[in-house]
Each structure stands twice: as C-alpha cells, then as structure tokens.
Amino acid sequence: MPILPEEKHFPNGYLGNLTEQQLRSLEELKERLLLESEVNPCAKAAIDHGWGDILLLKILRATMSSAAKKSGGKRTFRVEPAFKRILDIMQWRNTYSVHERPATIEKYVMLFRLSVYPN
C-alpha cells in the first residue's frame, strides 16, 4: 500500500520553509480554486485531491518564475500559470478517467489479457 504524503516525514517540510510571498501565493491559489469550484468540477477535484497542499505546492514550484536574476535572486511563485496547469491536469484526469491506482489498472489489464489469450 502506498504511503500517503501525510505519513511521510520531511525534515525541512514542504510547507515549513516557504517565504511570505510563497505562502501568500499558495493561499491565493487555494482561494481561486475555491471560487472556481462552484462552476468547474475540475477545480473541485483539485481541492478534494488526497495530496492537498502538497499537490498545489508542487505545481506552484513547477511554475516558478525563471527570472531569478531580475528579481535579485529570489524565485517567486506565479499563481496564474499554476491555476491554469492544475485545471488542465484535473481536466485530463477526468477526460481519461485516471482515478485508479496504477497497480489496480495493471491487474485489470492482466485479467483482460488472460481472458482474451488464455494460453
């Protein structure tokens, strides 16, 4: 059984070493998802995702501004690209019904192959 993120111990913590600007960006992303969740089921899926803040933080880190030299060496989170990316990811998951764990999917594929090709 896979370990949930809450069960892991991170010495520095995903949320424990953020700057004030990064914490504000994370809160802003959560607020935008809450507002969008009333009309968009993908935003609701992002909020209800089992990984919670860790998923949002990973996406924020993936969309960090690359202009570190221009901002005095500080890398900042960009909320708008992260918001678009999380909605795209959840839309993709809903479109292709990616809700099961890979081990479960592999089991179904193996059973299907055995039923089609019994030898």
PDB file of N, CA and C in Angstrom, residues 7-115:
ATOM      1  N   GLU A   7       1.812  10.806   5.880  1.00  0.00           N
ATOM      2  CA  GLU A   7       2.511   9.813   6.678  1.00  0.00           C
ATOM      3  C   GLU A   7       4.028   9.924   6.536  1.00  0.00           C
ATOM      4  N   LYS A   8       4.487  10.633   5.516  1.00  0.00           N
ATOM      5  CA  LYS A   8       5.924  10.784   5.321  1.00  0.00           C
ATOM      6  C   LYS A   8       6.461  11.867   6.247  1.00  0.00           C
ATOM      7  N   HIS A   9       7.737  11.750   6.568  1.00  0.00           N
ATOM      8  CA  HIS A   9       8.369  12.792   7.365  1.00  0.00           C
ATOM      9  C   HIS A   9       9.352  13.537   6.476  1.00  0.00           C
ATOM     10  N   PHE A  10       9.150  14.819   6.358  1.00  0.00           N
ATOM     11  CA  PHE A  10      10.051  15.653   5.577  1.00  0.00           C
ATOM     12  C   PHE A  10      10.802  16.555   6.550  1.00  0.00           C
ATOM     13  N   PRO A  11      12.147  16.393   6.652  1.00  0.00           N
ATOM     14  CA  PRO A  11      12.887  17.156   7.647  1.00  0.00           C
ATOM     15  C   PRO A  11      12.718  18.672   7.499  1.00  0.00           C
ATOM     16  N   ASN A  12      12.742  19.172   6.278  1.00  0.00           N
ATOM     17  CA  ASN A  12      12.569  20.609   6.073  1.00  0.00           C
ATOM     18  C   ASN A  12      11.114  20.962   5.840  1.00  0.00           C
ATOM     19  N   GLY A  13      10.325  19.975   5.494  1.00  0.00           N
ATOM     20  CA  GLY A  13       8.901  20.185   5.273  1.00  0.00           C
ATOM     21  C   GLY A  13       8.606  20.867   3.962  1.00  0.00           C
ATOM     22  N   TYR A  14       7.553  20.427   3.308  1.00  0.00           N
ATOM     23  CA  TYR A  14       7.139  21.086   2.076  1.00  0.00           C
ATOM     24  C   TYR A  14       6.616  22.480   2.379  1.00  0.00           C
ATOM     25  N   LEU A  15       5.910  22.615   3.485  1.00  0.00           N
ATOM     26  CA  LEU A  15       5.277  23.890   3.797  1.00  0.00           C
ATOM     27  C   LEU A  15       6.054  24.674   4.845  1.00  0.00           C
ATOM     28  N   GLY A  16       7.036  24.066   5.455  1.00  0.00           N
ATOM     29  CA  GLY A  16       7.741  24.718   6.543  1.00  0.00           C
ATOM     30  C   GLY A  16       8.816  25.694   6.132  1.00  0.00           C
ATOM     31  N   ASN A  17       9.266  25.663   4.896  1.00  0.00           N
ATOM     32  CA  ASN A  17      10.372  26.526   4.504  1.00  0.00           C
ATOM     33  C   ASN A  17       9.983  27.478   3.374  1.00  0.00           C
ATOM     34  N   LEU A  18       8.756  27.970   3.386  1.00  0.00           N
ATOM     35  CA  LEU A  18       8.297  28.898   2.362  1.00  0.00           C
ATOM     36  C   LEU A  18       8.472  30.332   2.837  1.00  0.00           C
ATOM     37  N   THR A  19       8.725  31.211   1.879  1.00  0.00           N
ATOM     38  CA  THR A  19       8.785  32.632   2.204  1.00  0.00           C
ATOM     39  C   THR A  19       7.365  33.171   2.349  1.00  0.00           C
ATOM     40  N   GLU A  20       7.262  34.402   2.819  1.00  0.00           N
ATOM     41  CA  GLU A  20       5.933  35.007   2.972  1.00  0.00           C
ATOM     42  C   GLU A  20       5.231  35.129   1.627  1.00  0.00           C
ATOM     43  N   GLN A  21       5.983  35.511   0.593  1.00  0.00           N
ATOM     44  CA  GLN A  21       5.392  35.656  -0.737  1.00  0.00           C
ATOM     45  C   GLN A  21       4.887  34.312  -1.239  1.00  0.00           C
ATOM     46  N   GLN A  22       5.635  33.250  -0.992  1.00  0.00           N
ATOM     47  CA  GLN A  22       5.231  31.926  -1.444  1.00  0.00           C
ATOM     48  C   GLN A  22       3.998  31.443  -0.688  1.00  0.00           C
ATOM     49  N   LEU A  23       3.921  31.720   0.604  1.00  0.00           N
ATOM     50  CA  LEU A  23       2.724  31.367   1.373  1.00  0.00           C
ATOM     51  C   LEU A  23       1.504  32.132   0.873  1.00  0.00           C
ATOM     52  N   ARG A  24       1.688  33.428   0.561  1.00  0.00           N
ATOM     53  CA  ARG A  24       0.574  34.216   0.016  1.00  0.00           C
ATOM     54  C   ARG A  24       0.117  33.644  -1.317  1.00  0.00           C
ATOM     55  N   SER A  25       1.076  33.228  -2.150  1.00  0.00           N
ATOM     56  CA  SER A  25       0.724  32.648  -3.450  1.00  0.00           C
ATOM     57  C   SER A  25      -0.043  31.345  -3.283  1.00  0.00           C
ATOM     58  N   LEU A  26       0.368  30.520  -2.334  1.00  0.00           N
ATOM     59  CA  LEU A  26      -0.331  29.259  -2.072  1.00  0.00           C
ATOM     60  C   LEU A  26      -1.762  29.529  -1.608  1.00  0.00           C
ATOM     61  N   GLU A  27      -1.929  30.488  -0.708  1.00  0.00           N
ATOM     62  CA  GLU A  27      -3.274  30.838  -0.238  1.00  0.00           C
ATOM     63  C   GLU A  27      -4.119  31.421  -1.366  1.00  0.00           C
ATOM     64  N   GLU A  28      -3.502  32.243  -2.220  1.00  0.00           N
ATOM     65  CA  GLU A  28      -4.234  32.821  -3.350  1.00  0.00           C
ATOM     66  C   GLU A  28      -4.694  31.731  -4.314  1.00  0.00           C
ATOM     67  N   LEU A  29      -3.834  30.741  -4.555  1.00  0.00           N
ATOM     68  CA  LEU A  29      -4.208  29.633  -5.431  1.00  0.00           C
ATOM     69  C   LEU A  29      -5.378  28.850  -4.837  1.00  0.00           C
ATOM     70  N   LYS A  30      -5.346  28.601  -3.531  1.00  0.00           N
ATOM     71  CA  LYS A  30      -6.455  27.898  -2.876  1.00  0.00           C
ATOM     72  C   LYS A  30      -7.759  28.684  -3.006  1.00  0.00           C
ATOM     73  N   GLU A  31      -7.677  30.003  -2.792  1.00  0.00           N
ATOM     74  CA  GLU A  31      -8.879  30.841  -2.899  1.00  0.00           C
ATOM     75  C   GLU A  31      -9.449  30.817  -4.309  1.00  0.00           C
ATOM     76  N   ARG A  32      -8.572  30.896  -5.303  1.00  0.00           N
ATOM     77  CA  ARG A  32      -9.039  30.868  -6.694  1.00  0.00           C
ATOM     78  C   ARG A  32      -9.692  29.537  -7.019  1.00  0.00           C
ATOM     79  N   LEU A  33      -9.118  28.448  -6.515  1.00  0.00           N
ATOM     80  CA  LEU A  33      -9.716  27.135  -6.751  1.00  0.00           C
ATOM     81  C   LEU A  33     -11.076  27.019  -6.062  1.00  0.00           C
ATOM     82  N   LEU A  34     -11.196  27.582  -4.857  1.00  0.00           N
ATOM     83  CA  LEU A  34     -12.487  27.549  -4.163  1.00  0.00           C
ATOM     84  C   LEU A  34     -13.547  28.326  -4.934  1.00  0.00           C
ATOM     85  N   LEU A  35     -13.192  29.494  -5.443  1.00  0.00           N
ATOM     86  CA  LEU A  35     -14.147  30.286  -6.228  1.00  0.00           C
ATOM     87  C   LEU A  35     -14.526  29.563  -7.515  1.00  0.00           C
ATOM     88  N   GLU A  36     -13.537  28.967  -8.169  1.00  0.00           N
ATOM     89  CA  GLU A  36     -13.774  28.283  -9.440  1.00  0.00           C
ATOM     90  C   GLU A  36     -14.537  26.977  -9.235  1.00  0.00           C
ATOM     91  N   SER A  37     -14.431  26.381  -8.042  1.00  0.00           N
ATOM     92  CA  SER A  37     -15.053  25.070  -7.809  1.00  0.00           C
ATOM     93  C   SER A  37     -16.573  25.122  -7.883  1.00  0.00           C
ATOM     94  N   GLU A  38     -17.147  26.314  -7.742  1.00  0.00           N
ATOM     95  CA  GLU A  38     -18.600  26.425  -7.823  1.00  0.00           C
ATOM     96  C   GLU A  38     -19.111  26.183  -9.237  1.00  0.00           C
ATOM     97  N   VAL A  39     -18.278  26.471 -10.243  1.00  0.00           N
ATOM     98  CA  VAL A  39     -18.715  26.309 -11.633  1.00  0.00           C
ATOM     99  C   VAL A  39     -17.917  25.260 -12.399  1.00  0.00           C
ATOM    100  N   ASN A  40     -16.754  24.884 -11.891  1.00  0.00           N
ATOM    101  CA  ASN A  40     -15.878  23.971 -12.621  1.00  0.00           C
ATOM    102  C   ASN A  40     -15.595  22.730 -11.768  1.00  0.00           C
ATOM    103  N   PRO A  41     -16.034  21.541 -12.211  1.00  0.00           N
ATOM    104  CA  PRO A  41     -15.785  20.329 -11.423  1.00  0.00           C
ATOM    105  C   PRO A  41     -14.302  19.974 -11.318  1.00  0.00           C
ATOM    106  N   CYS A  42     -13.493  20.454 -12.252  1.00  0.00           N
ATOM    107  CA  CYS A  42     -12.055  20.165 -12.192  1.00  0.00           C
ATOM    108  C   CYS A  42     -11.415  20.870 -10.999  1.00  0.00           C
ATOM    109  N   ALA A  43     -11.851  22.088 -10.713  1.00  0.00           N
ATOM    110  CA  ALA A  43     -11.327  22.808  -9.549  1.00  0.00           C
ATOM    111  C   ALA A  43     -11.750  22.109  -8.265  1.00  0.00           C
ATOM    112  N   LYS A  44     -12.966  21.589  -8.243  1.00  0.00           N
ATOM    113  CA  LYS A  44     -13.444  20.834  -7.072  1.00  0.00           C
ATOM    114  C   LYS A  44     -12.597  19.586  -6.870  1.00  0.00           C
ATOM    115  N   ALA A  45     -12.238  18.920  -7.968  1.00  0.00           N
ATOM    116  CA  ALA A  45     -11.391  17.727  -7.875  1.00  0.00           C
ATOM    117  C   ALA A  45     -10.004  18.081  -7.353  1.00  0.00           C
ATOM    118  N   ALA A  46      -9.496  19.239  -7.729  1.00  0.00           N
ATOM    119  CA  ALA A  46      -8.177  19.665  -7.248  1.00  0.00           C
ATOM    120  C   ALA A  46      -8.210  19.941  -5.750  1.00  0.00           C
ATOM    121  N   ILE A  47      -9.307  20.504  -5.271  1.00  0.00           N
ATOM    122  CA  ILE A  47      -9.432  20.795  -3.840  1.00  0.00           C
ATOM    123  C   ILE A  47      -9.573  19.501  -3.046  1.00  0.00           C
ATOM    124  N   ASP A  48     -10.343  18.549  -3.570  1.00  0.00           N
ATOM    125  CA  ASP A  48     -10.612  17.298  -2.863  1.00  0.00           C
ATOM    126  C   ASP A  48      -9.527  16.251  -3.067  1.00  0.00           C
ATOM    127  N   HIS A  49      -8.480  16.582  -3.805  1.00  0.00           N
ATOM    128  CA  HIS A  49      -7.407  15.628  -4.081  1.00  0.00           C
ATOM    129  C   HIS A  49      -6.757  15.203  -2.770  1.00  0.00           C
ATOM    130  N   GLY A  50      -6.388  13.938  -2.669  1.00  0.00           N
ATOM    131  CA  GLY A  50      -5.835  13.395  -1.436  1.00  0.00           C
ATOM    132  C   GLY A  50      -4.517  14.004  -1.004  1.00  0.00           C
ATOM    133  N   TRP A  51      -3.772  14.580  -1.927  1.00  0.00           N
ATOM    134  CA  TRP A  51      -2.470  15.141  -1.588  1.00  0.00           C
ATOM    135  C   TRP A  51      -2.578  16.578  -1.104  1.00  0.00           C
ATOM    136  N   GLY A  52      -3.723  17.220  -1.277  1.00  0.00           N
ATOM    137  CA  GLY A  52      -3.967  18.546  -0.722  1.00  0.00           C
ATOM    138  C   GLY A  52      -2.944  19.600  -1.097  1.00  0.00           C
ATOM    139  N   ASP A  53      -2.396  20.260  -0.072  1.00  0.00           N
ATOM    140  CA  ASP A  53      -1.461  21.368  -0.288  1.00  0.00           C
ATOM    141  C   ASP A  53      -0.186  20.920  -0.987  1.00  0.00           C
ATOM    142  N   ILE A  54       0.205  19.673  -0.798  1.00  0.00           N
ATOM    143  CA  ILE A  54       1.445  19.198  -1.410  1.00  0.00           C
ATOM    144  C   ILE A  54       1.324  19.211  -2.927  1.00  0.00           C
ATOM    145  N   LEU A  55       0.179  18.804  -3.455  1.00  0.00           N
ATOM    146  CA  LEU A  55      -0.037  18.853  -4.903  1.00  0.00           C
ATOM    147  C   LEU A  55       0.007  20.289  -5.404  1.00  0.00           C
ATOM    148  N   LEU A  56      -0.677  21.188  -4.716  1.00  0.00           N
ATOM    149  CA  LEU A  56      -0.686  22.593  -5.125  1.00  0.00           C
ATOM    150  C   LEU A  56       0.715  23.188  -5.061  1.00  0.00           C
ATOM    151  N   LEU A  57       1.461  22.824  -4.035  1.00  0.00           N
ATOM    152  CA  LEU A  57       2.816  23.346  -3.888  1.00  0.00           C
ATOM    153  C   LEU A  57       3.735  22.826  -4.983  1.00  0.00           C
ATOM    154  N   LYS A  58       3.583  21.565  -5.357  1.00  0.00           N
ATOM    155  CA  LYS A  58       4.396  21.018  -6.450  1.00  0.00           C
ATOM    156  C   LYS A  58       4.121  21.761  -7.748  1.00  0.00           C
ATOM    157  N   ILE A  59       2.858  22.071  -7.998  1.00  0.00           N
ATOM    158  CA  ILE A  59       2.519  22.775  -9.232  1.00  0.00           C
ATOM    159  C   ILE A  59       3.010  24.214  -9.170  1.00  0.00           C
ATOM    160  N   LEU A  60       2.904  24.848  -8.017  1.00  0.00           N
ATOM    161  CA  LEU A  60       3.441  26.202  -7.874  1.00  0.00           C
ATOM    162  C   LEU A  60       4.947  26.214  -8.103  1.00  0.00           C
ATOM    163  N   ARG A  61       5.635  25.230  -7.561  1.00  0.00           N
ATOM    164  CA  ARG A  61       7.090  25.170  -7.759  1.00  0.00           C
ATOM    165  C   ARG A  61       7.438  24.902  -9.213  1.00  0.00           C
ATOM    166  N   ALA A  62       6.601  24.139  -9.901  1.00  0.00           N
ATOM    167  CA  ALA A  62       6.859  23.859 -11.316  1.00  0.00           C
ATOM    168  C   ALA A  62       6.659  25.095 -12.176  1.00  0.00           C
ATOM    169  N   THR A  63       5.873  26.046 -11.700  1.00  0.00           N
ATOM    170  CA  THR A  63       5.608  27.254 -12.481  1.00  0.00           C
ATOM    171  C   THR A  63       6.308  28.475 -11.893  1.00  0.00           C
ATOM    172  N   MET A  64       7.380  28.265 -11.159  1.00  0.00           N
ATOM    173  CA  MET A  64       8.128  29.394 -10.596  1.00  0.00           C
ATOM    174  C   MET A  64       8.677  30.262 -11.712  1.00  0.00           C
ATOM    175  N   SER A  65       8.826  31.543 -11.406  1.00  0.00           N
ATOM    176  CA  SER A  65       9.398  32.437 -12.411  1.00  0.00           C
ATOM    177  C   SER A  65      10.868  32.093 -12.591  1.00  0.00           C
ATOM    178  N   SER A  66      11.288  32.096 -13.828  1.00  0.00           N
ATOM    179  CA  SER A  66      12.678  31.748 -14.126  1.00  0.00           C
ATOM    180  C   SER A  66      13.560  32.983 -14.177  1.00  0.00           C
ATOM    181  N   ALA A  67      13.022  34.125 -13.842  1.00  0.00           N
ATOM    182  CA  ALA A  67      13.778  35.374 -13.890  1.00  0.00           C
ATOM    183  C   ALA A  67      14.414  35.652 -12.534  1.00  0.00           C
ATOM    184  N   ALA A  68      15.203  34.708 -12.059  1.00  0.00           N
ATOM    185  CA  ALA A  68      15.810  34.856 -10.740  1.00  0.00           C
ATOM    186  C   ALA A  68      16.792  36.022 -10.709  1.00  0.00           C
ATOM    187  N   LYS A  69      17.498  36.258 -11.794  1.00  0.00           N
ATOM    188  CA  LYS A  69      18.467  37.355 -11.823  1.00  0.00           C
ATOM    189  C   LYS A  69      17.759  38.705 -11.773  1.00  0.00           C
ATOM    190  N   LYS A  70      16.628  38.809 -12.453  1.00  0.00           N
ATOM    191  CA  LYS A  70      15.906  40.081 -12.499  1.00  0.00           C
ATOM    192  C   LYS A  70      15.295  40.434 -11.148  1.00  0.00           C
ATOM    193  N   SER A  71      14.916  39.442 -10.388  1.00  0.00           N
ATOM    194  CA  SER A  71      14.261  39.714  -9.102  1.00  0.00           C
ATOM    195  C   SER A  71      15.241  39.646  -7.936  1.00  0.00           C
ATOM    196  N   GLY A  72      16.512  39.825  -8.209  1.00  0.00           N
ATOM    197  CA  GLY A  72      17.501  39.842  -7.141  1.00  0.00           C
ATOM    198  C   GLY A  72      17.797  38.474  -6.566  1.00  0.00           C
ATOM    199  N   GLY A  73      17.665  37.431  -7.366  1.00  0.00           N
ATOM    200  CA  GLY A  73      17.955  36.081  -6.913  1.00  0.00           C
ATOM    201  C   GLY A  73      16.795  35.386  -6.233  1.00  0.00           C
ATOM    202  N   LYS A  74      15.673  36.075  -6.091  1.00  0.00           N
ATOM    203  CA  LYS A  74      14.511  35.473  -5.443  1.00  0.00           C
ATOM    204  C   LYS A  74      13.617  34.841  -6.491  1.00  0.00           C
ATOM    205  N   ARG A  75      13.273  33.596  -6.267  1.00  0.00           N
ATOM    206  CA  ARG A  75      12.335  32.920  -7.160  1.00  0.00           C
ATOM    207  C   ARG A  75      10.954  33.030  -6.550  1.00  0.00           C
ATOM    208  N   THR A  76       9.996  33.391  -7.368  1.00  0.00           N
ATOM    209  CA  THR A  76       8.646  33.612  -6.861  1.00  0.00           C
ATOM    210  C   THR A  76       7.665  32.678  -7.549  1.00  0.00           C
ATOM    211  N   PHE A  77       6.610  32.341  -6.823  1.00  0.00           N
ATOM    212  CA  PHE A  77       5.543  31.524  -7.391  1.00  0.00           C
ATOM    213  C   PHE A  77       4.656  32.397  -8.262  1.00  0.00           C
ATOM    214  N   ARG A  78       4.190  31.830  -9.350  1.00  0.00           N
ATOM    215  CA  ARG A  78       3.259  32.533 -10.228  1.00  0.00           C
ATOM    216  C   ARG A  78       1.926  31.799 -10.156  1.00  0.00           C
ATOM    217  N   VAL A  79       0.918  32.470  -9.660  1.00  0.00           N
ATOM    218  CA  VAL A  79      -0.369  31.835  -9.382  1.00  0.00           C
ATOM    219  C   VAL A  79      -1.143  31.541 -10.660  1.00  0.00           C
ATOM    220  N   GLU A  80      -1.166  32.482 -11.598  1.00  0.00           N
ATOM    221  CA  GLU A  80      -1.979  32.302 -12.813  1.00  0.00           C
ATOM    222  C   GLU A  80      -1.571  31.060 -13.612  1.00  0.00           C
ATOM    223  N   PRO A  81      -0.268  30.871 -13.933  1.00  0.00           N
ATOM    224  CA  PRO A  81       0.102  29.641 -14.655  1.00  0.00           C
ATOM    225  C   PRO A  81      -0.161  28.371 -13.844  1.00  0.00           C
ATOM    226  N   ALA A  82       0.025  28.446 -12.522  1.00  0.00           N
ATOM    227  CA  ALA A  82      -0.244  27.275 -11.676  1.00  0.00           C
ATOM    228  C   ALA A  82      -1.732  26.945 -11.678  1.00  0.00           C
ATOM    229  N   PHE A  83      -2.569  27.971 -11.637  1.00  0.00           N
ATOM    230  CA  PHE A  83      -4.017  27.777 -11.662  1.00  0.00           C
ATOM    231  C   PHE A  83      -4.436  27.110 -12.970  1.00  0.00           C
ATOM    232  N   LYS A  84      -3.904  27.600 -14.075  1.00  0.00           N
ATOM    233  CA  LYS A  84      -4.238  27.007 -15.376  1.00  0.00           C
ATOM    234  C   LYS A  84      -3.746  25.567 -15.461  1.00  0.00           C
ATOM    235  N   ARG A  85      -2.546  25.318 -14.942  1.00  0.00           N
ATOM    236  CA  ARG A  85      -1.976  23.971 -15.021  1.00  0.00           C
ATOM    237  C   ARG A  85      -2.773  22.974 -14.191  1.00  0.00           C
ATOM    238  N   ILE A  86      -3.171  23.365 -12.987  1.00  0.00           N
ATOM    239  CA  ILE A  86      -3.928  22.428 -12.146  1.00  0.00           C
ATOM    240  C   ILE A  86      -5.275  22.114 -12.777  1.00  0.00           C
ATOM    241  N   LEU A  87      -5.917  23.110 -13.394  1.00  0.00           N
ATOM    242  CA  LEU A  87      -7.188  22.840 -14.071  1.00  0.00           C
ATOM    243  C   LEU A  87      -6.980  21.938 -15.280  1.00  0.00           C
ATOM    244  N   ASP A  88      -5.889  22.148 -16.025  1.00  0.00           N
ATOM    245  CA  ASP A  88      -5.588  21.280 -17.167  1.00  0.00           C
ATOM    246  C   ASP A  88      -5.334  19.844 -16.721  1.00  0.00           C
ATOM    247  N   ILE A  89      -4.590  19.687 -15.634  1.00  0.00           N
ATOM    248  CA  ILE A  89      -4.291  18.343 -15.127  1.00  0.00           C
ATOM    249  C   ILE A  89      -5.572  17.635 -14.701  1.00  0.00           C
ATOM    250  N   MET A  90      -6.417  18.328 -13.961  1.00  0.00           N
ATOM    251  CA  MET A  90      -7.651  17.705 -13.487  1.00  0.00           C
ATOM    252  C   MET A  90      -8.618  17.443 -14.638  1.00  0.00           C
ATOM    253  N   GLN A  91      -8.623  18.315 -15.646  1.00  0.00           N
ATOM    254  CA  GLN A  91      -9.455  18.076 -16.829  1.00  0.00           C
ATOM    255  C   GLN A  91      -8.978  16.819 -17.549  1.00  0.00           C
ATOM    256  N   TRP A  92      -7.658  16.666 -17.669  1.00  0.00           N
ATOM    257  CA  TRP A  92      -7.090  15.483 -18.317  1.00  0.00           C
ATOM    258  C   TRP A  92      -7.459  14.226 -17.525  1.00  0.00           C
ATOM    259  N   ARG A  93      -7.356  14.301 -16.186  1.00  0.00           N
ATOM    260  CA  ARG A  93      -7.697  13.144 -15.351  1.00  0.00           C
ATOM    261  C   ARG A  93      -9.162  12.768 -15.511  1.00  0.00           C
ATOM    262  N   ASN A  94     -10.045  13.767 -15.587  1.00  0.00           N
ATOM    263  CA  ASN A  94     -11.473  13.481 -15.766  1.00  0.00           C
ATOM    264  C   ASN A  94     -11.764  12.940 -17.156  1.00  0.00           C
ATOM    265  N   THR A  95     -11.107  13.482 -18.175  1.00  0.00           N
ATOM    266  CA  THR A  95     -11.345  13.046 -19.551  1.00  0.00           C
ATOM    267  C   THR A  95     -10.965  11.585 -19.738  1.00  0.00           C
ATOM    268  N   TYR A  96      -9.819  11.201 -19.193  1.00  0.00           N
ATOM    269  CA  TYR A  96      -9.328   9.842 -19.395  1.00  0.00           C
ATOM    270  C   TYR A  96      -9.606   8.928 -18.210  1.00  0.00           C
ATOM    271  N   SER A  97     -10.433   9.356 -17.281  1.00  0.00           N
ATOM    272  CA  SER A  97     -10.824   8.563 -16.110  1.00  0.00           C
ATOM    273  C   SER A  97      -9.620   7.994 -15.376  1.00  0.00           C
ATOM    274  N   VAL A  98      -8.688   8.848 -15.061  1.00  0.00           N
ATOM    275  CA  VAL A  98      -7.498   8.432 -14.333  1.00  0.00           C
ATOM    276  C   VAL A  98      -7.779   8.628 -12.847  1.00  0.00           C
ATOM    277  N   HIS A  99      -8.510   7.685 -12.273  1.00  0.00           N
ATOM    278  CA  HIS A  99      -8.867   7.779 -10.868  1.00  0.00           C
ATOM    279  C   HIS A  99      -8.381   6.572 -10.080  1.00  0.00           C
ATOM    280  N   GLU A 100      -7.891   5.558 -10.764  1.00  0.00           N
ATOM    281  CA  GLU A 100      -7.466   4.346 -10.080  1.00  0.00           C
ATOM    282  C   GLU A 100      -5.957   4.321  -9.961  1.00  0.00           C
ATOM    283  N   ARG A 101      -5.491   3.593  -8.994  1.00  0.00           N
ATOM    284  CA  ARG A 101      -4.046   3.445  -8.819  1.00  0.00           C
ATOM    285  C   ARG A 101      -3.490   2.558  -9.930  1.00  0.00           C
ATOM    286  N   PRO A 102      -2.251   2.801 -10.350  1.00  0.00           N
ATOM    287  CA  PRO A 102      -1.663   2.010 -11.435  1.00  0.00           C
ATOM    288  C   PRO A 102      -1.664   0.509 -11.172  1.00  0.00           C
ATOM    289  N   ALA A 103      -1.462   0.080  -9.930  1.00  0.00           N
ATOM    290  CA  ALA A 103      -1.452  -1.358  -9.635  1.00  0.00           C
ATOM    291  C   ALA A 103      -2.814  -1.974  -9.934  1.00  0.00           C
ATOM    292  N   THR A 104      -3.884  -1.251  -9.635  1.00  0.00           N
ATOM    293  CA  THR A 104      -5.229  -1.747  -9.917  1.00  0.00           C
ATOM    294  C   THR A 104      -5.456  -1.841 -11.415  1.00  0.00           C
ATOM    295  N   ILE A 105      -5.001  -0.837 -12.144  1.00  0.00           N
ATOM    296  CA  ILE A 105      -5.148  -0.842 -13.598  1.00  0.00           C
ATOM    297  C   ILE A 105      -4.364  -2.002 -14.199  1.00  0.00           C
ATOM    298  N   GLU A 106      -3.144  -2.236 -13.711  1.00  0.00           N
ATOM    299  CA  GLU A 106      -2.339  -3.350 -14.218  1.00  0.00           C
ATOM    300  C   GLU A 106      -3.031  -4.683 -13.970  1.00  0.00           C
ATOM    301  N   LYS A 107      -3.680  -4.820 -12.826  1.00  0.00           N
ATOM    302  CA  LYS A 107      -4.396  -6.062 -12.517  1.00  0.00           C
ATOM    303  C   LYS A 107      -5.511  -6.294 -13.534  1.00  0.00           C
ATOM    304  N   TYR A 108      -6.269  -5.244 -13.871  1.00  0.00           N
ATOM    305  CA  TYR A 108      -7.339  -5.380 -14.852  1.00  0.00           C
ATOM    306  C   TYR A 108      -6.792  -5.710 -16.236  1.00  0.00           C
ATOM    307  N   VAL A 109      -5.672  -5.112 -16.599  1.00  0.00           N
ATOM    308  CA  VAL A 109      -5.059  -5.404 -17.900  1.00  0.00           C
ATOM    309  C   VAL A 109      -4.628  -6.860 -17.945  1.00  0.00           C
ATOM    310  N   MET A 110      -4.025  -7.352 -16.868  1.00  0.00           N
ATOM    311  CA  MET A 110      -3.587  -8.741 -16.828  1.00  0.00           C
ATOM    312  C   MET A 110      -4.785  -9.691 -16.920  1.00  0.00           C
ATOM    313  N   LEU A 111      -5.861  -9.400 -16.199  1.00  0.00           N
ATOM    314  CA  LEU A 111      -7.055 -10.246 -16.267  1.00  0.00           C
ATOM    315  C   LEU A 111      -7.670 -10.227 -17.660  1.00  0.00           C
ATOM    316  N   PHE A 112      -7.658  -9.062 -18.307  1.00  0.00           N
ATOM    317  CA  PHE A 112      -8.186  -8.958 -19.663  1.00  0.00           C
ATOM    318  C   PHE A 112      -7.345  -9.794 -20.627  1.00  0.00           C
ATOM    319  N   ARG A 113      -6.026  -9.700 -20.498  1.00  0.00           N
ATOM    320  CA  ARG A 113      -5.152 -10.471 -21.385  1.00  0.00           C
ATOM    321  C   ARG A 113      -5.361 -11.965 -21.187  1.00  0.00           C
ATOM    322  N   LEU A 114      -5.530 -12.390 -19.941  1.00  0.00           N
ATOM    323  CA  LEU A 114      -5.755 -13.811 -19.681  1.00  0.00           C
ATOM    324  C   LEU A 114      -7.092 -14.273 -20.241  1.00  0.00           C
ATOM    325  N   SER A 115      -8.098 -13.406 -20.224  1.00  0.00           N
ATOM    326  CA  SER A 115      -9.400 -13.807 -20.760  1.00  0.00           C
ATOM    327  C   SER A 115      -9.388 -13.851 -22.284  1.00  0.00           C
TER     328      SER A 115
END
